[in-house]
Structure formats: C-alpha cells, structure tokens
mmCIF file of C-alpha atoms in Angstrom:
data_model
loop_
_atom_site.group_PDB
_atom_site.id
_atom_site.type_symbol
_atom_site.label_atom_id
_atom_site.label_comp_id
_atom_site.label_asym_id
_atom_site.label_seq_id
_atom_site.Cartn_x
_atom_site.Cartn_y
_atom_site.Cartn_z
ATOM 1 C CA UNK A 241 246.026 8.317 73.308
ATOM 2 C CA UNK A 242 248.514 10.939 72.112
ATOM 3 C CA UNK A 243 249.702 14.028 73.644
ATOM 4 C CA UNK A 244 249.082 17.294 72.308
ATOM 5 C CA UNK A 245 251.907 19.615 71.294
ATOM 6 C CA UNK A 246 252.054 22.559 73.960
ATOM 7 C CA UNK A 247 254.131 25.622 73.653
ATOM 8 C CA UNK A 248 256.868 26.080 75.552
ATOM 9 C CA UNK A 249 257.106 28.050 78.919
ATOM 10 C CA UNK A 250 259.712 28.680 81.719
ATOM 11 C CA UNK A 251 259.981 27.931 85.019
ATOM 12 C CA UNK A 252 258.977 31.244 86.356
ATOM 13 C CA UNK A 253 255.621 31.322 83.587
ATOM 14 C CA UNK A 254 254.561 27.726 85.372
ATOM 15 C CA UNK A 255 255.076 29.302 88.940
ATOM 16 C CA UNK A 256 253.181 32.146 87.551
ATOM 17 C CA UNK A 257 249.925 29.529 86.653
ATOM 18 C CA UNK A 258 250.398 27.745 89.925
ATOM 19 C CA UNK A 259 250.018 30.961 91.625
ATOM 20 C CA UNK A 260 246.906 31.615 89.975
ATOM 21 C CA UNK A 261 245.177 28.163 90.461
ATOM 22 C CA UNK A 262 246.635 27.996 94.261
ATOM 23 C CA UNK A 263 244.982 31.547 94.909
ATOM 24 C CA UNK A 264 241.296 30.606 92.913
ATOM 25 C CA UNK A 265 241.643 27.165 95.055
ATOM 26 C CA UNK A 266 241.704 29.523 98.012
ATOM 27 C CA UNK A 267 238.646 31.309 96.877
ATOM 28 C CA UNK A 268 237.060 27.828 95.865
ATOM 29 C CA UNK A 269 237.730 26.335 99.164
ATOM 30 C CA UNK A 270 236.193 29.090 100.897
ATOM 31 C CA UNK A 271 232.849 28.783 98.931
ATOM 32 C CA UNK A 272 232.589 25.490 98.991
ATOM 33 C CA UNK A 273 233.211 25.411 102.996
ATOM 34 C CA UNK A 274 230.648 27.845 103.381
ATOM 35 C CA UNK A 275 228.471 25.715 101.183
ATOM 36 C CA UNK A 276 228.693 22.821 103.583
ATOM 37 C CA UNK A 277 228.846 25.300 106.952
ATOM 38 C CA UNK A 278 232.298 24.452 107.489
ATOM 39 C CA UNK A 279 235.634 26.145 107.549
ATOM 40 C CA UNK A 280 238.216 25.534 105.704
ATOM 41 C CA UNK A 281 240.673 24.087 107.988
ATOM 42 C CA UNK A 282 237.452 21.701 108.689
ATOM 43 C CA UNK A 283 236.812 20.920 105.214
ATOM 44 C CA UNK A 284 240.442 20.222 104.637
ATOM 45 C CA UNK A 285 240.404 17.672 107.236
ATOM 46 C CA UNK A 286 237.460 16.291 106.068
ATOM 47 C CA UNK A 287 238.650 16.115 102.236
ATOM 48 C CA UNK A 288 241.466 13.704 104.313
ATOM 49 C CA UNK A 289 238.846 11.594 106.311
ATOM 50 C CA UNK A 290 237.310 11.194 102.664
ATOM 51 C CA UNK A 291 239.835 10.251 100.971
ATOM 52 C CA UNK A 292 241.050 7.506 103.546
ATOM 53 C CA UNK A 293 238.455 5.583 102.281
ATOM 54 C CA UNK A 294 238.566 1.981 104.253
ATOM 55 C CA UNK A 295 241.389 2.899 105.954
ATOM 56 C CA UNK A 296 239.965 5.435 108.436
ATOM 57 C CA UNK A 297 242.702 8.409 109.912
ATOM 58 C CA UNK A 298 243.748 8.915 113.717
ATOM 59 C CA UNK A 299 243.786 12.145 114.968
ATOM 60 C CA UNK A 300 247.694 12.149 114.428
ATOM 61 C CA UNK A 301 247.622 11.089 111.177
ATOM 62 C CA UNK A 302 245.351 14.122 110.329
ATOM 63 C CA UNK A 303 247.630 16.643 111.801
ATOM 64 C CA UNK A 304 250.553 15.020 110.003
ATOM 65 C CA UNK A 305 248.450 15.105 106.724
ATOM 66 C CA UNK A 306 247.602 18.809 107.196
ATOM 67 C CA UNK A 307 250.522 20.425 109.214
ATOM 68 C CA UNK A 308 248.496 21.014 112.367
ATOM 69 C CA UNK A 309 248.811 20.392 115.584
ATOM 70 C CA UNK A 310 247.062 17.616 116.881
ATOM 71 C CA UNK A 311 245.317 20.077 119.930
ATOM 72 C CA UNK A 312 244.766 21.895 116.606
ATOM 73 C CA UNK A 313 242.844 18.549 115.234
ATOM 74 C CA UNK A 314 240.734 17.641 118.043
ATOM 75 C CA UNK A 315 239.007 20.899 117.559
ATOM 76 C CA UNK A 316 238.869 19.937 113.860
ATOM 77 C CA UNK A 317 237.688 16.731 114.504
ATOM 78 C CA UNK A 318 235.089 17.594 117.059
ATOM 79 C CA UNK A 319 233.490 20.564 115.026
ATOM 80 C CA UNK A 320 233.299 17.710 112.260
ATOM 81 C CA UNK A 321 231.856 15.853 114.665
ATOM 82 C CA UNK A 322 229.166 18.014 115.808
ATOM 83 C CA UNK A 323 228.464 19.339 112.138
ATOM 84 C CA UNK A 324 227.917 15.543 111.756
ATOM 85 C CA UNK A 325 230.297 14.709 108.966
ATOM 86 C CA UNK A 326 232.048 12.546 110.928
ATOM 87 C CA UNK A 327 232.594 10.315 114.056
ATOM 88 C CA UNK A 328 235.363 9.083 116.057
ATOM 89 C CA UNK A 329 235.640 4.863 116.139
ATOM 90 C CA UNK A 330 237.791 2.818 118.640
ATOM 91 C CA UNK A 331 241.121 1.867 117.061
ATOM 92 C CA UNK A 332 240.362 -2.225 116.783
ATOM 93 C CA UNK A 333 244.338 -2.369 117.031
ATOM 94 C CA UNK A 334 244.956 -0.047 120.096
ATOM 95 C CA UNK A 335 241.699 0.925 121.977
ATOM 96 C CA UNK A 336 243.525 4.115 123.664
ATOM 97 C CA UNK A 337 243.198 5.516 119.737
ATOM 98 C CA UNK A 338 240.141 6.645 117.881
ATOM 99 C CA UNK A 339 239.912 6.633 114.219
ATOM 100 C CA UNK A 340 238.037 9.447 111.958
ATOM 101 C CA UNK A 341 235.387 8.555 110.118
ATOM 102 C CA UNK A 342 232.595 10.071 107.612
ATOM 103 C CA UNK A 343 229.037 9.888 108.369
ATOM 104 C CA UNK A 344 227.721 8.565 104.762
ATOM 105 C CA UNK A 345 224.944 11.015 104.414
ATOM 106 C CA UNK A 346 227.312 14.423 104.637
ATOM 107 C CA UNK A 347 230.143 12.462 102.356
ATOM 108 C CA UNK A 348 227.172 12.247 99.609
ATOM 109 C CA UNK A 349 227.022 16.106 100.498
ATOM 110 C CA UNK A 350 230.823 16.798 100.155
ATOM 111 C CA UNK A 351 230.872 14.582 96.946
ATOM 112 C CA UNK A 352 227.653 16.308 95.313
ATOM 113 C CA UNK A 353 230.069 19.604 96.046
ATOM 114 C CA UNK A 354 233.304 18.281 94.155
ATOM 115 C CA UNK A 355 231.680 16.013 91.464
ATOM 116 C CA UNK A 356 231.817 18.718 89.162
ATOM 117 C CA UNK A 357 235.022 19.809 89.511
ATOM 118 C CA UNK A 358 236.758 16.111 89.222
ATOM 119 C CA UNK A 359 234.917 15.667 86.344
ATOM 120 C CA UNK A 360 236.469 18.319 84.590
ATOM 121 C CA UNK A 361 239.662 17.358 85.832
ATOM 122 C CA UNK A 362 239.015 14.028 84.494
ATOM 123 C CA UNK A 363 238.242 15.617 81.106
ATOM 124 C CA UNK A 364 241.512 17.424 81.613
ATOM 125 C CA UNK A 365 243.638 14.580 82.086
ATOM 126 C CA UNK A 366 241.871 12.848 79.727
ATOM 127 C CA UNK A 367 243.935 15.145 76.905
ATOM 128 C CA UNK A 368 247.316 13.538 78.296
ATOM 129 C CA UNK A 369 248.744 10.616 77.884
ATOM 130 C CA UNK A 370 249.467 8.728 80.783
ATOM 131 C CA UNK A 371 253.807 9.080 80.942
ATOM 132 C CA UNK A 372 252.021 13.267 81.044
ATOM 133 C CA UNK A 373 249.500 12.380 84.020
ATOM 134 C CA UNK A 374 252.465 10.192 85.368
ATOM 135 C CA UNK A 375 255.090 13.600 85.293
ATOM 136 C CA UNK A 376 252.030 15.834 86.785
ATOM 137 C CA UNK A 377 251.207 13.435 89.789
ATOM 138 C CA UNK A 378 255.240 13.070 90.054
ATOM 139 C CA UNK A 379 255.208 16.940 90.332
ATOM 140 C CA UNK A 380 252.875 17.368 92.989
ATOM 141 C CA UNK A 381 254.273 14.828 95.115
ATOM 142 C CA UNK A 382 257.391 16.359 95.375
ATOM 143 C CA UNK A 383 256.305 20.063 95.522
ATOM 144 C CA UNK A 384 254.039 18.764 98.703
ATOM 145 C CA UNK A 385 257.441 17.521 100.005
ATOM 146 C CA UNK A 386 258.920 21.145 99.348
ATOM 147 C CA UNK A 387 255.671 23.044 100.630
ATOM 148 C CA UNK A 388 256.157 21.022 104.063
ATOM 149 C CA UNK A 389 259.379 21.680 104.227
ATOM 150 C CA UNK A 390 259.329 25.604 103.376
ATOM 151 C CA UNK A 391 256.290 25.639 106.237
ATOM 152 C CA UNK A 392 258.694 24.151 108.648
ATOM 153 C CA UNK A 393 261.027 26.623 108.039
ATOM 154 C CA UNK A 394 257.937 29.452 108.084
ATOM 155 C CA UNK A 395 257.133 27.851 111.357
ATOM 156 C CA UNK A 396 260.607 28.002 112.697
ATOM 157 C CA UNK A 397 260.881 31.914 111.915
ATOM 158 C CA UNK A 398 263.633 31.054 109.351
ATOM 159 C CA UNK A 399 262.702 32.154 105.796
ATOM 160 C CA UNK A 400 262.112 35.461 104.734
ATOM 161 C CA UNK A 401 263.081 39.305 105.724
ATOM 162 C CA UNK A 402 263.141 40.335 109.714
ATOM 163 C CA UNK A 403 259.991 41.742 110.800
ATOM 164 C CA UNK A 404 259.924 45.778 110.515
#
C-alpha cells in the first residue's frame, strides 16, 4: 500500500479540522445517545465498558478513563445498569470490587449504532499506509495526554481569563 500525496497545511489549518470533527462528534454523540435512550456521559462510559472487552472495568477505572468522579460513575454505572446495558460482577481478585460489564443483547444495539461509522473509518485508513495510521494513532495518544492535562488545569480554575 502507498500513501497518497496530500497538500500541505499548518498547524493552526489541522486545529482548525479537529475543531470541526470534535464539534460534529458532539452532535453525533448526542444522536446516537438519544438513539439508545442514554446520555452522553452514559454512552461514553459505556463505549469504555465495550471496549474492555475480556477485561471488564471497575468503577475507578471508568472515572479514570473518562475524567469523572467516581460518585460521578456510580450514577453512570447504575443508570447503565437499569437501562440494562450493563451489570456490575464481583471482582474474582478482590470481592470488595465490582467490575462493569455489558449485557450482550444492548452491546449488539450499541454496535448496530457504530458499525457504520467504523466502517468508513476503516475505508479511511485503508488509504494510508501503516507508518501514516502509526503517526495518527501516535497523535491521538498524546493529544489525550494533553486534553487531560489542560482539564486538570480547567478543573483547578487555572487556564483562561478571570471570570467578569
């Protein structure tokens, strides 16, 4: 597989496209929560119970995952629960811990949702070679590292102008 030849853009024209995806993701989210009578902050959650696969979450590894707090994700995770997409489990290592995980019938919801979309992603990546997907996937790993720590900083009251 070769790359294609892209014409060049700045630093400020990428931020500029980010912006634009991050703020239709937004929008997407929101449908697609509604779609499954969830909220966002839910389907987040669950799009991290998914994606554990065999490995099932705790309740603090959610909130680390997501930036919440973990009172935060026990409302998360019993709203999931009572939506029934998913069910707490005894830890098998530490039985004072419960682990997250999907009910199978409202994951083959979720993933009839998303299908779509990944495969069109998949047909995106498809166009690069893989050193590209390899520099993309490097990029959003350490942008999430950024994003936490900017929120940290949000969270703190440190960034940004004083309040009028």
């Amino acid at each position: 597989m070769h790359g294609k030849t892209r014409p060049p853009v700045t630093a400020g024209e990428a931020i500029t496209l980010m912006d634009r995806f991050v703020a239709l993701g937004h929008v997407g989210q929101q449908e697609m929560a509604q779609l499954l009578g969830l909220n966002v902050t839910d389907l987040t959650c669950l799009g991290h119970v998914l994606g554990a696969g065999e490995n099932p979450l705790s309740a603090g590894d959610l909130a680390e995952l997501t930036n919440l707090t973990t009172g935060a994700v026990t409302g998360v995770i019993n709203r999931l629960e009572r939506a029934g997409y998913a069910h707490r489990r005894p830890d098998p290592a530490d039985r004072r811990r419960v682990r997250v995980v999907p009910d199978p019938a409202a994951t083959a919801r979720v993933v009839a949702v998303y299908e779509p979309f990944y495969a069109r992603l998949a047909t995106v990546f498809a166009e690069y070679t893989p050193d590209e997907v390899a520099v993309i996937a490097d990029w959003f790993g350490r942008v999430t590292v950024e994003m936490r720590a900017h929120l940290a900083e949000v969270r703190a009251g440190e960034p940004g102008p004083p309040a009028p």
